[in-house]
Coordinates of C-alpha atoms (C1' of nucleotides) in Angstrom, one line a residue:
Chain A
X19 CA -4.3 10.2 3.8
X20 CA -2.6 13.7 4.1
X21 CA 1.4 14.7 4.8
X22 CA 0.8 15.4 8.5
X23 CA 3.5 18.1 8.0
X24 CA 1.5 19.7 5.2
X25 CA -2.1 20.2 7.4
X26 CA 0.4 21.8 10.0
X27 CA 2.1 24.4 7.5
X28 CA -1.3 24.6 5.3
X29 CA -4.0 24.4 7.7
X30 CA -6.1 27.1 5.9
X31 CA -6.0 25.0 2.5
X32 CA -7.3 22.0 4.7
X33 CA -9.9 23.8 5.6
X34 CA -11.2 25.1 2.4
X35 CA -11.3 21.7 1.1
X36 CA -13.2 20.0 3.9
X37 CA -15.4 22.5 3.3
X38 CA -15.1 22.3 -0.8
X39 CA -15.9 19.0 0.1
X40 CA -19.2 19.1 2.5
X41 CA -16.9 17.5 5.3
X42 CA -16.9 18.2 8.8
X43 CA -14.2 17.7 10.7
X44 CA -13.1 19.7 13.7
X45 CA -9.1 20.9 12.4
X46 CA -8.2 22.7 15.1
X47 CA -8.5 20.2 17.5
X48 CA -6.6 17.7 15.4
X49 CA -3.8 20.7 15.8
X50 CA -3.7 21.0 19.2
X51 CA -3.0 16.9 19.6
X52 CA -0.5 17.2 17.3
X53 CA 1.1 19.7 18.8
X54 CA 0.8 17.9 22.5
X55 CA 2.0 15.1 21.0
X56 CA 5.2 16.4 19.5
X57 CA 5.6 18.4 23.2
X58 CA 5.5 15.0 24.7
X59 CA 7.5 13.0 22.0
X60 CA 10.2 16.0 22.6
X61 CA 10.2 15.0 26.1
X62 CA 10.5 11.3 26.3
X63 CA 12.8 10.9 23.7
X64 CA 15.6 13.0 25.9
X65 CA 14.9 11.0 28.9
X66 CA 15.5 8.4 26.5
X67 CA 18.6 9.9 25.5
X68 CA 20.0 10.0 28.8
X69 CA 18.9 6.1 29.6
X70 CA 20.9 5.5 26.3
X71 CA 24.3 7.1 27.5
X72 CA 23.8 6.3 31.4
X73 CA 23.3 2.5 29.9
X74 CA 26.4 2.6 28.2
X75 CA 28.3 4.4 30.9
X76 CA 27.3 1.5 32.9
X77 CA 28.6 -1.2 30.8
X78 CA 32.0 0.3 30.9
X79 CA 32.1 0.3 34.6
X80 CA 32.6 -2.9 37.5
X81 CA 29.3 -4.0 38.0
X82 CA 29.5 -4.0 41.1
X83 CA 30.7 -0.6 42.4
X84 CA 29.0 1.7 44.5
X85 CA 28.8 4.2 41.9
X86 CA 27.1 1.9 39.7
X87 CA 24.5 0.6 41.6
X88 CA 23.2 4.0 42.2
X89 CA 23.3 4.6 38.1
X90 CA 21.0 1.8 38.1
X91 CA 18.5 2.9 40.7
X92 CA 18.6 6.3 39.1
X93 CA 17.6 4.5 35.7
X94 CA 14.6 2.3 37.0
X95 CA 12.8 5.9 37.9
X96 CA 13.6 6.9 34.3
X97 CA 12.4 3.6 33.2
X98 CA 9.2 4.6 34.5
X99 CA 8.5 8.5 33.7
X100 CA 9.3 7.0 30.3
X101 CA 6.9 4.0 30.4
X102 CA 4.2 6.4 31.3
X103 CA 4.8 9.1 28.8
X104 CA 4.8 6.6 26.2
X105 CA 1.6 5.4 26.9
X106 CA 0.8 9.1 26.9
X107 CA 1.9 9.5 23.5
X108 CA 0.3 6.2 22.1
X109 CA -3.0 7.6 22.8
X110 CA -2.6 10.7 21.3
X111 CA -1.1 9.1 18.2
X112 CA -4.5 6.8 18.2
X113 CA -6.4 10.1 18.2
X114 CA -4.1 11.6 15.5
X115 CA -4.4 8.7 13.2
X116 CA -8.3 8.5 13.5
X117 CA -8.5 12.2 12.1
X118 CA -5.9 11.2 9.7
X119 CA -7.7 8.5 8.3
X120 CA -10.8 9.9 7.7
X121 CA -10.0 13.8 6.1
X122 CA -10.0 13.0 2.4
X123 CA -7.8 13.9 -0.5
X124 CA -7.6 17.6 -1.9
X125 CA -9.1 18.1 -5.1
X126 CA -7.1 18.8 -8.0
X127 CA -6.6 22.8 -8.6
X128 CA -8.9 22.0 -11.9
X129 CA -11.9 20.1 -10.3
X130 CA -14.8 22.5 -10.7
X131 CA -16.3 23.2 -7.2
X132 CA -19.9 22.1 -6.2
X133 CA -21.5 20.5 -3.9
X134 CA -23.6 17.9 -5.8
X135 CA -24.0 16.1 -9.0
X136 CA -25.5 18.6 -10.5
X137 CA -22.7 20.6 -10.6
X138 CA -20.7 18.4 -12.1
X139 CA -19.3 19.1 -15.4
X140 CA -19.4 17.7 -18.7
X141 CA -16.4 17.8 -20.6
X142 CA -17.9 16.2 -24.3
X143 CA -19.6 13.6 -25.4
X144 CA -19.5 10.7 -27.8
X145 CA -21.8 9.1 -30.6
X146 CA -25.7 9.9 -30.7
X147 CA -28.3 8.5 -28.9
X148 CA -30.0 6.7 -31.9
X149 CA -34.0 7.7 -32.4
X150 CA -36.0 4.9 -31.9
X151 CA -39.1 4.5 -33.6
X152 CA -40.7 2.4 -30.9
X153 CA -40.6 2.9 -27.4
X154 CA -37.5 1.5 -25.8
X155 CA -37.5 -1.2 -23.3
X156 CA -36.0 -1.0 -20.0
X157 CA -33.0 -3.7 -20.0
X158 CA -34.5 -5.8 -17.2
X159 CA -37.5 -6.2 -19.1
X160 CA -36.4 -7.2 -22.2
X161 CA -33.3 -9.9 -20.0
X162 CA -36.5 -11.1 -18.5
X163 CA -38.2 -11.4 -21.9
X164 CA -35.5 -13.0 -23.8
X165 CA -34.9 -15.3 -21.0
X166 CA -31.3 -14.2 -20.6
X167 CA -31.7 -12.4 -16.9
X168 CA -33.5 -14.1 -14.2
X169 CA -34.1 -11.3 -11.5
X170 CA -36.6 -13.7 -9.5
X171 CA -34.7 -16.6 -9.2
X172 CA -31.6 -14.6 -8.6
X173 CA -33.5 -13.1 -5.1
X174 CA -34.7 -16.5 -4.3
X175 CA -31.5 -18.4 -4.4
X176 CA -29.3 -14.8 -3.4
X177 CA -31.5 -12.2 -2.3
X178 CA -32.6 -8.9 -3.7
X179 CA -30.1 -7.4 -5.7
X180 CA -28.7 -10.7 -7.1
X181 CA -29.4 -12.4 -10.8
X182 CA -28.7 -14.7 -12.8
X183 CA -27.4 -14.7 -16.1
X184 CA -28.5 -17.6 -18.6
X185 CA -27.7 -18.7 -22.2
X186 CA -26.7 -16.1 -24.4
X187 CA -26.4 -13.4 -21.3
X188 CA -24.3 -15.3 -19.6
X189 CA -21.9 -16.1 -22.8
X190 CA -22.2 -11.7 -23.0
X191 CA -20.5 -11.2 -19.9
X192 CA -18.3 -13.5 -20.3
X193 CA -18.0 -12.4 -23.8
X194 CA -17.5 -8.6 -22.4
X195 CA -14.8 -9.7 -20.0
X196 CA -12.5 -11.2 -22.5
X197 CA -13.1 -8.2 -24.6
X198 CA -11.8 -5.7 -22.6
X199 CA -9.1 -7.9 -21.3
X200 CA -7.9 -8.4 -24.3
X201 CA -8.3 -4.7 -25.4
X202 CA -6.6 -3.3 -22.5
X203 CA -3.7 -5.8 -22.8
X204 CA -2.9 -6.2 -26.1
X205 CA -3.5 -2.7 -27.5
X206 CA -2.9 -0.8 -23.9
X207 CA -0.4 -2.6 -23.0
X208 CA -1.8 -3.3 -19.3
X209 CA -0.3 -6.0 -17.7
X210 CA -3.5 -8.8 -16.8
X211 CA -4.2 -9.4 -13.1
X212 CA -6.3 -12.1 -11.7
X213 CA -6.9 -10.7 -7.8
X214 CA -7.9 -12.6 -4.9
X215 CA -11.8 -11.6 -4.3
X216 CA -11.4 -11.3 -0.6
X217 CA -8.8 -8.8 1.2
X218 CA -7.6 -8.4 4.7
X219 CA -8.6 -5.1 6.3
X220 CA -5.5 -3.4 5.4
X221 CA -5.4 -3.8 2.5
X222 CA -9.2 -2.0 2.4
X223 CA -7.3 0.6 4.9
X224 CA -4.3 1.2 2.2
X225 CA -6.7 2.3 -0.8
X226 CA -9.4 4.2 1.6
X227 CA -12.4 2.0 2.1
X228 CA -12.2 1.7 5.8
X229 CA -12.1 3.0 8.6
X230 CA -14.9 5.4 7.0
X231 CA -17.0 3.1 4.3
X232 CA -17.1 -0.3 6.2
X233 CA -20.8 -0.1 6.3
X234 CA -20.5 -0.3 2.5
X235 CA -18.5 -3.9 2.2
X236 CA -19.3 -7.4 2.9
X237 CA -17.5 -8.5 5.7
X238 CA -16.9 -12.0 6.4
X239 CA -17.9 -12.6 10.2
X240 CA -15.6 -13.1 12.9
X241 CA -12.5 -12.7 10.7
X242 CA -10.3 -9.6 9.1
X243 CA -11.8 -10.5 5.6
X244 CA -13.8 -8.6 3.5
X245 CA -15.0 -9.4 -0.2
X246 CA -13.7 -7.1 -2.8
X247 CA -15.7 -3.9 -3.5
X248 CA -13.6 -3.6 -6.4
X249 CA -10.4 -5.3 -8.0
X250 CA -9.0 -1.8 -7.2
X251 CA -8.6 -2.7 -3.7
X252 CA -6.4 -6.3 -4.1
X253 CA -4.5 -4.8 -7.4
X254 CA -3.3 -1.1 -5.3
X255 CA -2.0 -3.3 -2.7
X256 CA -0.4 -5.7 -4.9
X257 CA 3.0 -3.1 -4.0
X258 CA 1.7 -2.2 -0.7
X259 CA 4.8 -1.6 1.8
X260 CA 6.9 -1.9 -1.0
X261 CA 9.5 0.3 -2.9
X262 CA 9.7 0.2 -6.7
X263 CA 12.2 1.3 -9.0
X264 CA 11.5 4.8 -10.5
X265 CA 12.6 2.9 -13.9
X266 CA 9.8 0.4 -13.5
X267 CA 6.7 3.1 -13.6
X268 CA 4.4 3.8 -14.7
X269 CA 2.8 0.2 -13.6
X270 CA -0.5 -0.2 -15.3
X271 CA -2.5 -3.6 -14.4
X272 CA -5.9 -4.4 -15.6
X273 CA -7.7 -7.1 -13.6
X274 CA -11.4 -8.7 -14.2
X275 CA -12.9 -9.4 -10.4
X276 CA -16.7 -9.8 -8.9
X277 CA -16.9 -6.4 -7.1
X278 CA -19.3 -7.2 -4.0
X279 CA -21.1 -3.9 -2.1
X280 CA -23.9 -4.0 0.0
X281 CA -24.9 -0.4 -1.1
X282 CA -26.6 -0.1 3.1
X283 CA -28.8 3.0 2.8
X284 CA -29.2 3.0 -0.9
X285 CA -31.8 1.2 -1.0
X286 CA -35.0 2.9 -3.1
X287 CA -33.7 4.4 -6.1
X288 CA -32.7 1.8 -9.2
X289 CA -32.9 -1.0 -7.8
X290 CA -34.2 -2.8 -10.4
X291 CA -32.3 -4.4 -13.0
X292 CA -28.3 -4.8 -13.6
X293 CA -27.1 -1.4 -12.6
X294 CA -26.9 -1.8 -8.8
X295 CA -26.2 -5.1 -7.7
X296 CA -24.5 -6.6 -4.6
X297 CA -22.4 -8.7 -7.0
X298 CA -21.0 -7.6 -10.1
X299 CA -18.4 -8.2 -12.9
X300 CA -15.9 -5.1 -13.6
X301 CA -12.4 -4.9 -15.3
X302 CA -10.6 -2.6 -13.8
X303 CA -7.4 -0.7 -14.7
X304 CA -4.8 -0.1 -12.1
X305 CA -1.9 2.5 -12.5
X306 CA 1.3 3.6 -10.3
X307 CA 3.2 6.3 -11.5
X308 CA 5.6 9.3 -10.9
X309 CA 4.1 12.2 -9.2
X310 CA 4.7 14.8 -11.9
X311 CA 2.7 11.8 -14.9
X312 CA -0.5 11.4 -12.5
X313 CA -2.3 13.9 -15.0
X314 CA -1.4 12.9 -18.0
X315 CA -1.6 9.4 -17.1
X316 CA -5.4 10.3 -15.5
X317 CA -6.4 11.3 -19.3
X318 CA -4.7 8.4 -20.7
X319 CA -6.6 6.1 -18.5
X320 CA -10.3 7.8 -19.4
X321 CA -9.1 7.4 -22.9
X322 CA -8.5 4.0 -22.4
X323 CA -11.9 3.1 -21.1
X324 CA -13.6 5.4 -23.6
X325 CA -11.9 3.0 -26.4
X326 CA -14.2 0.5 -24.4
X327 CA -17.4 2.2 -25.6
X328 CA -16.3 3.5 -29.0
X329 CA -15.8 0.0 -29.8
X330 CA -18.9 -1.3 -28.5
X331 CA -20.3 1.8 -30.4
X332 CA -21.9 3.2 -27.1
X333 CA -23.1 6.8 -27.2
X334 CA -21.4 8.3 -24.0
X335 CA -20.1 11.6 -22.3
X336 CA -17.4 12.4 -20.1
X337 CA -18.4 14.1 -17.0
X338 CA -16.0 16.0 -14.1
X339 CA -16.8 15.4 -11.2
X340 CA -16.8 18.2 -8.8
X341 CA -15.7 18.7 -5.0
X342 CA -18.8 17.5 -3.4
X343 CA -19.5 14.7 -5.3
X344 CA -15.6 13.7 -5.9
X345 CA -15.3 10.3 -3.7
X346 CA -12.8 10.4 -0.4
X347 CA -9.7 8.9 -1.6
X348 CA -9.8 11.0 -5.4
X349 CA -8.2 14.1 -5.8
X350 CA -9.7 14.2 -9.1
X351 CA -12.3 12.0 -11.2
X352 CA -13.8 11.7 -14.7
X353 CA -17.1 9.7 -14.9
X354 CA -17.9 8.0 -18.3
X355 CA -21.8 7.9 -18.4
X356 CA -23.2 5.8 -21.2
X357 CA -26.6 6.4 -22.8
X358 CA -29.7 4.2 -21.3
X359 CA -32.7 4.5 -23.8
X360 CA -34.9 2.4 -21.3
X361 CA -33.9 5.4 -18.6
X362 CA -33.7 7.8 -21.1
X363 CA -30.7 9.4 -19.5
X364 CA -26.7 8.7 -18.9
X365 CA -25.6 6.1 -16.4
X366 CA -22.1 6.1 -15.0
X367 CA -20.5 3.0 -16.6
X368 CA -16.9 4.1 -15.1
X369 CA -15.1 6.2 -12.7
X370 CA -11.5 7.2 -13.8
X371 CA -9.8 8.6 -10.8
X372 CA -6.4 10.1 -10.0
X373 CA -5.6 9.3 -6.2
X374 CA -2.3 11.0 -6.0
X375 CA -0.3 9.9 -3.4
X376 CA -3.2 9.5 -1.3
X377 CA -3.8 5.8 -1.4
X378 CA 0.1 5.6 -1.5
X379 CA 0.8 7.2 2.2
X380 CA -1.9 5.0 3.4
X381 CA -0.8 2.0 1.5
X382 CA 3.1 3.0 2.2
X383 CA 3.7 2.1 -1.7
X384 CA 7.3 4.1 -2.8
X385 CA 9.5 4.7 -5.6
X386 CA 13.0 5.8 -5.9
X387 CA 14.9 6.6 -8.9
X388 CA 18.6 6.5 -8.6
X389 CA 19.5 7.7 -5.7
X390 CA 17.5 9.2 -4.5
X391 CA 15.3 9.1 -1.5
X392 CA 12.3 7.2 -1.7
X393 CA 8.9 9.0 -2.1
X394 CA 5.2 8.1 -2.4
X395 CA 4.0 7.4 -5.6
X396 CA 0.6 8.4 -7.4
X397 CA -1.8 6.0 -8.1
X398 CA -4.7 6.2 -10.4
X399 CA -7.9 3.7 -11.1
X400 CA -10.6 3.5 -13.3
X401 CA -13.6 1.1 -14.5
X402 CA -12.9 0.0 -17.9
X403 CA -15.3 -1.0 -17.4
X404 CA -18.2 -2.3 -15.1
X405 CA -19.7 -5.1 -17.0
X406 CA -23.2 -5.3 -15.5
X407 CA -24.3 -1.9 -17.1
X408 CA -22.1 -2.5 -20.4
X409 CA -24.9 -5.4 -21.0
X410 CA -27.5 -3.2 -19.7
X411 CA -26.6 -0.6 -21.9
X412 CA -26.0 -2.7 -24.9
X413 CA -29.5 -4.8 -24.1
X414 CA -31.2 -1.0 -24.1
X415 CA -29.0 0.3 -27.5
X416 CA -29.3 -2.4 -29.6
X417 CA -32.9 -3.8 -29.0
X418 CA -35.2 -3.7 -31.9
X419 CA -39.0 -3.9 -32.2
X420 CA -39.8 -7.2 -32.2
X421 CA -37.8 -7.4 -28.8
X422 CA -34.8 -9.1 -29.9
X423 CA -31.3 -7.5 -29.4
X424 CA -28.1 -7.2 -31.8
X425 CA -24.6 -7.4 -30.7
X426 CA -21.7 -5.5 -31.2
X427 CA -19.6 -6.4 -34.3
X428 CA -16.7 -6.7 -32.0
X429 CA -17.9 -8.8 -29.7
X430 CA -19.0 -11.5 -32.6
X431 CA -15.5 -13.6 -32.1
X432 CA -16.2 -13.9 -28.2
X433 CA -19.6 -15.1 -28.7
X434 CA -19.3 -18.1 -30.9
X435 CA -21.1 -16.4 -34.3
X436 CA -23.9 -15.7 -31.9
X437 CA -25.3 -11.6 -33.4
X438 CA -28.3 -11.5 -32.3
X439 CA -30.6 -12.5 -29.1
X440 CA -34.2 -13.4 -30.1
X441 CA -36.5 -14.9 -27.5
X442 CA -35.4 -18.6 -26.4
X443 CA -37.6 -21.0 -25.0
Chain B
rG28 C1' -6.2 -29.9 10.5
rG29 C1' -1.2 -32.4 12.8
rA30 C1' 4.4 -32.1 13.3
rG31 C1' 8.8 -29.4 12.6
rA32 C1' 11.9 -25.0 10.8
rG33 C1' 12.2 -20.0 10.0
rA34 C1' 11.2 -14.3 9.6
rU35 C1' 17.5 -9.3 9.9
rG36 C1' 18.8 -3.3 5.5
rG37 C1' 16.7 -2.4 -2.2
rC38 C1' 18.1 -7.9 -2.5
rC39 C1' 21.0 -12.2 -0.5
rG40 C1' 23.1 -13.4 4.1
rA41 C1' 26.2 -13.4 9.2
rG42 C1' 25.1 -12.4 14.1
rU43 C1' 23.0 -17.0 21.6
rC44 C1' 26.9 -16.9 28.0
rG45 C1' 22.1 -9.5 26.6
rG46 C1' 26.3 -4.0 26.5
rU47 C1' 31.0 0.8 20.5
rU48 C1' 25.9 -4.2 15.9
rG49 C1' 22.1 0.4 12.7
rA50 C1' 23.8 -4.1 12.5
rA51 C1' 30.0 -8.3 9.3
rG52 C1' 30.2 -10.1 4.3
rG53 C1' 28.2 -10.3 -0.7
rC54 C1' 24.9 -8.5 -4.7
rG55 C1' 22.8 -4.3 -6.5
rG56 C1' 22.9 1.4 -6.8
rU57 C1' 25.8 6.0 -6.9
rC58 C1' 30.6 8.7 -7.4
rG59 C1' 35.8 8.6 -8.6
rC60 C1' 40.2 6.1 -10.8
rC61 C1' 41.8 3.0 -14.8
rU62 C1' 40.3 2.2 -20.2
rG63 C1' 40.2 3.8 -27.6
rC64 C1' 34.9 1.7 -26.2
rU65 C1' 32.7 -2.1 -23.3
rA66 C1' 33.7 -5.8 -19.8
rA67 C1' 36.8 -6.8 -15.8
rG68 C1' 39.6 -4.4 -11.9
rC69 C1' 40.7 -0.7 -7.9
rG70 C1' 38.9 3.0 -4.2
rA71 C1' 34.9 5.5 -1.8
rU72 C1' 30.0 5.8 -0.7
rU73 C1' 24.9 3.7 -0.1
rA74 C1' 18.6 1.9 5.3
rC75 C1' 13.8 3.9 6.7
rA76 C1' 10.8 6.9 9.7
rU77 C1' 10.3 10.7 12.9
rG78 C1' 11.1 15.1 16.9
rG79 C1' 14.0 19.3 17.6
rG80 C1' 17.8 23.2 16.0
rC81 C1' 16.3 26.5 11.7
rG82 C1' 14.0 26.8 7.7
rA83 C1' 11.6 27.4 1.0
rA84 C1' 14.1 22.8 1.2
rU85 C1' 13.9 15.5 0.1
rA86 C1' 20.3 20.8 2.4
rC87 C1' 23.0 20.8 7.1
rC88 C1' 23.4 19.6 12.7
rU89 C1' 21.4 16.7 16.7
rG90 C1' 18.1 13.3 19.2
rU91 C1' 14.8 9.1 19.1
rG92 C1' 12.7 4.7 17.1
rU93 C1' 13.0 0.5 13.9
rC94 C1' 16.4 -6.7 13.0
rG95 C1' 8.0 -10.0 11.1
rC96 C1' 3.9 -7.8 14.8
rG97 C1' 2.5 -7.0 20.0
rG98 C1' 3.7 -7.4 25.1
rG99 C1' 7.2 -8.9 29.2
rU100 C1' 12.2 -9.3 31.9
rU101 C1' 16.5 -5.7 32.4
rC102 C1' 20.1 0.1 33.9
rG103 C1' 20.5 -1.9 28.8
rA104 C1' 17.3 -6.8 24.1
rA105 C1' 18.3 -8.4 16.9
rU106 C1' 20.0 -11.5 21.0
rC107 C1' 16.1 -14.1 27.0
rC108 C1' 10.5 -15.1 28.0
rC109 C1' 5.1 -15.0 26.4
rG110 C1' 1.2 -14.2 22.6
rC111 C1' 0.0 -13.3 17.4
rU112 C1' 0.8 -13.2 12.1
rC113 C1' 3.2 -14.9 7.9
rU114 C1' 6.6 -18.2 5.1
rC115 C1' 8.9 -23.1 4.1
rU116 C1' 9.2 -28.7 4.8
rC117 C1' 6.6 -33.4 6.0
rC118 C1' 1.8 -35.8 6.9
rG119 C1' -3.6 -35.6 6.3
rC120 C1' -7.6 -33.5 3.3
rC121 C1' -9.1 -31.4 -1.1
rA122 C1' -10.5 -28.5 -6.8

RNA sequence: GGAGAGAUGGCCGAGUCGGUUGAAGGCGGUCGCCUGCUAAGCGAUUACAUGGGCGAAUACCUGUGUCGCGGGUUCGAAUCCCGCUCUCUCCGCCA
């Protein structure tokens, strides 16, 4: 969410980025509340002001003089005018805080602008797609052919969009998991997080995934819960309404979770195989730092998850995202897209984003250094990465022509010796 | 699920016949003194949000709100009443 005080002075800049960003919102109405608002708030807080030293005047006095018991009478009609303005006022601040909530971030000044993903922009790229000499199998037919992904049963037990995982598939996510934990942690020197799958709504609130995406998450009827779309959402609001030491940051956590999204209206397009799911695996990496790191610490993260794929030896490119395709809480956002020989294109396999202090107003999440006053920190978040598509993309990269599939080198410890999946019966 | 206790400032912790309590005291922080250095000691200072005065300003002045959340009683509520949430203890159940 925005500084209210900065759409006021900067309402022009607003503007241009609702418009940067293909959003509609009407601005100049939100102005007008605002400033009724603050016109009414003026008012009721001097009759307040005057109930406040007429009160005291009156516990100084003999209760029961003449004098007083006019005071009171005088007071109960203030009581009122103020009772109503009040409920003036909480209306408007409803109305204020519905706008609020759903005007997204500003893009960083370096975000290229565009209104799809087309215009996107990518930044470099990484390894080489290797030339096959065969024609390369999608990854949910060669799962299904090697027995390790079981699409059908998954939608019998499940539904559409659900799988199961079996023998050595299941030992590679698993596998994949403890990988990238371990990487983060130990040579990254992330701090491991094991997050509750379900949140309350506020906590979806704090890092932007209501009021505006609720159609996207699983919510658990007739309570406030909803499952997890990402770990991002528990891990931010780990120091919701809190205030951290400046000397403590940055804070960088990196958390395995099942990420559940119902994906409503996305049906159609790739839904077939591991990349779009309603349940997946992901490691995700967390940061909360100063205001003035939040860039340096955004190309530090990317790097971070790039590690991911050079290790897995993953051809891959980094793409910028631009305004119309940057998502609502980012102000700015590198997607890694990894190489799919079966789709013969890149698929996003992460999304490294810098939130600034966004997520932070919404969240309330603070810092102070000395002594200073407090102020919002940034926060930053990115895949490192989705799990789902690292096995699709590994399944795809490493397949050979009889159908069977090598493994990463590095993943050889996590799979018990296992190198290669041939067809098991 | 049943019974009981509790929720106060960055942290700990006082505060019931409702009225200089925004809130004692302590810790921590900051500044100063002392000191060869450190420690200890002494003194001072130290909530957050928000409206307005003005603004470049997180500077200054002033108002308002905030003692888990929401509502009620009252001229006036941290203090009284009601509802909710969360935490702790005991019992039950369970991985």
């Amino acid at each position: 969410m925005l500084d209210v005080k900065f759409i006021r002075n900067n309402p022009e800049a607003v503007k241009n980025t609702l418009a940067a960003r293909v959003v509609e919102i009407d601005l100049d109405e939100f102005l007008r509340i605002d400033k009724l608002w603050r016109e009414k708030l003026a008012k009721v807080e001097q009759l307040r002001s005057t109930r406040n030293a007429v009160s005291e005047k009156i516990s100084r006095q003999k209760k029961d003089s003449p004098e007083t018991k006019e005071l009171i009478l005088e007071m109960r009609k203030i009581g009122v005018q103020i009772k109503e303005l009040e409920e003036e006022i909480r209306q408007l601040e409803e109305k204020i805080q519905a706008i609020l909530l759903v005007i997204p971030n500003i893009p960083h000044e370096t975000v290229p602008i565009g209104e799809r993903a087309e215009d996107n922009v990518v930044l470099r790229y990484w390894g080489k797609p290797r030339n096959f000499d065969f024609k390369p199998k999608s990854h949910w037919d060669l799962g299904e052919a090697l027995n390790i992904l079981d699409f059908e049963r998954g939608s019998k037990v499940a539904g559409a969009r659900f799988v199961f995982y079996k023998g050595v598939g299941a030992q590679l996510e698993r596998a994949l998991i403890n990988f990238m934990l371990n990487l983060h942690v130990k040579e990254h020197g992330y701090v491991e997080i094991f997050p509750p799958f379900i949140v309350n709504s506020e906590s979806m609130l704090g890092t932007g995934q209501l009021p505006k995406f609720a159609q996207e998450a699983f919510k658990i009827e007739d309570t406030n819960y909803f499952l997890i779309p990402t770990a991002e959402v528990p891990v931010t609001n780990i120091h919701r309404d809190e205030i951290l030491s400046g000397e403590s940051l940055p804070i960088c956590y990196v958390a395995y979770s099942a990420c559940f999204r119902s994906e409503a209206g996305a049906a159609g397009r790739e839904t077939r195989g591991l990349i779009r799911q309603h349940q997946f695996n992901k490691v995700e990496l967390v940061k909360f730092c100063r205001p003035e790191e939040s860039n340096i610490e955004l190309e530090k993260l990317t790097q971070d998850a790039e590690r991911v794929l050079q290790l897995l030896a993953l051809p891959y490119r980094v793409v910028s995202l631009c305004t119309g395709d940057l998502g609502f809480s980012a102000a700015k956002t590198y997607d890694l897209e990894v190489w799919l020989p079966g789709y013969g294109e890149y698929k996003e396999i992460s999304s490294c984003s810098n939130f600034t202090d966004f997520q932070a107003r919404r969240a309330n999440i603070r810092f102070r250094s000395g002594k200073g006053k407090p102020q919002f920190i940034h926060t930053l978040n990115g895949s490192g990465l989705a799990i789902g598509r690292t096995v699709a993309a590994i399944l795809e990269n490493y397949q050979e022509s009889d159908g069977s599939v090598r493994l990463p080198e590095v993943l050889v410890p996590y799979l018990n010796g296992v190198r290669k999946i041939k067809e098991e019966k």
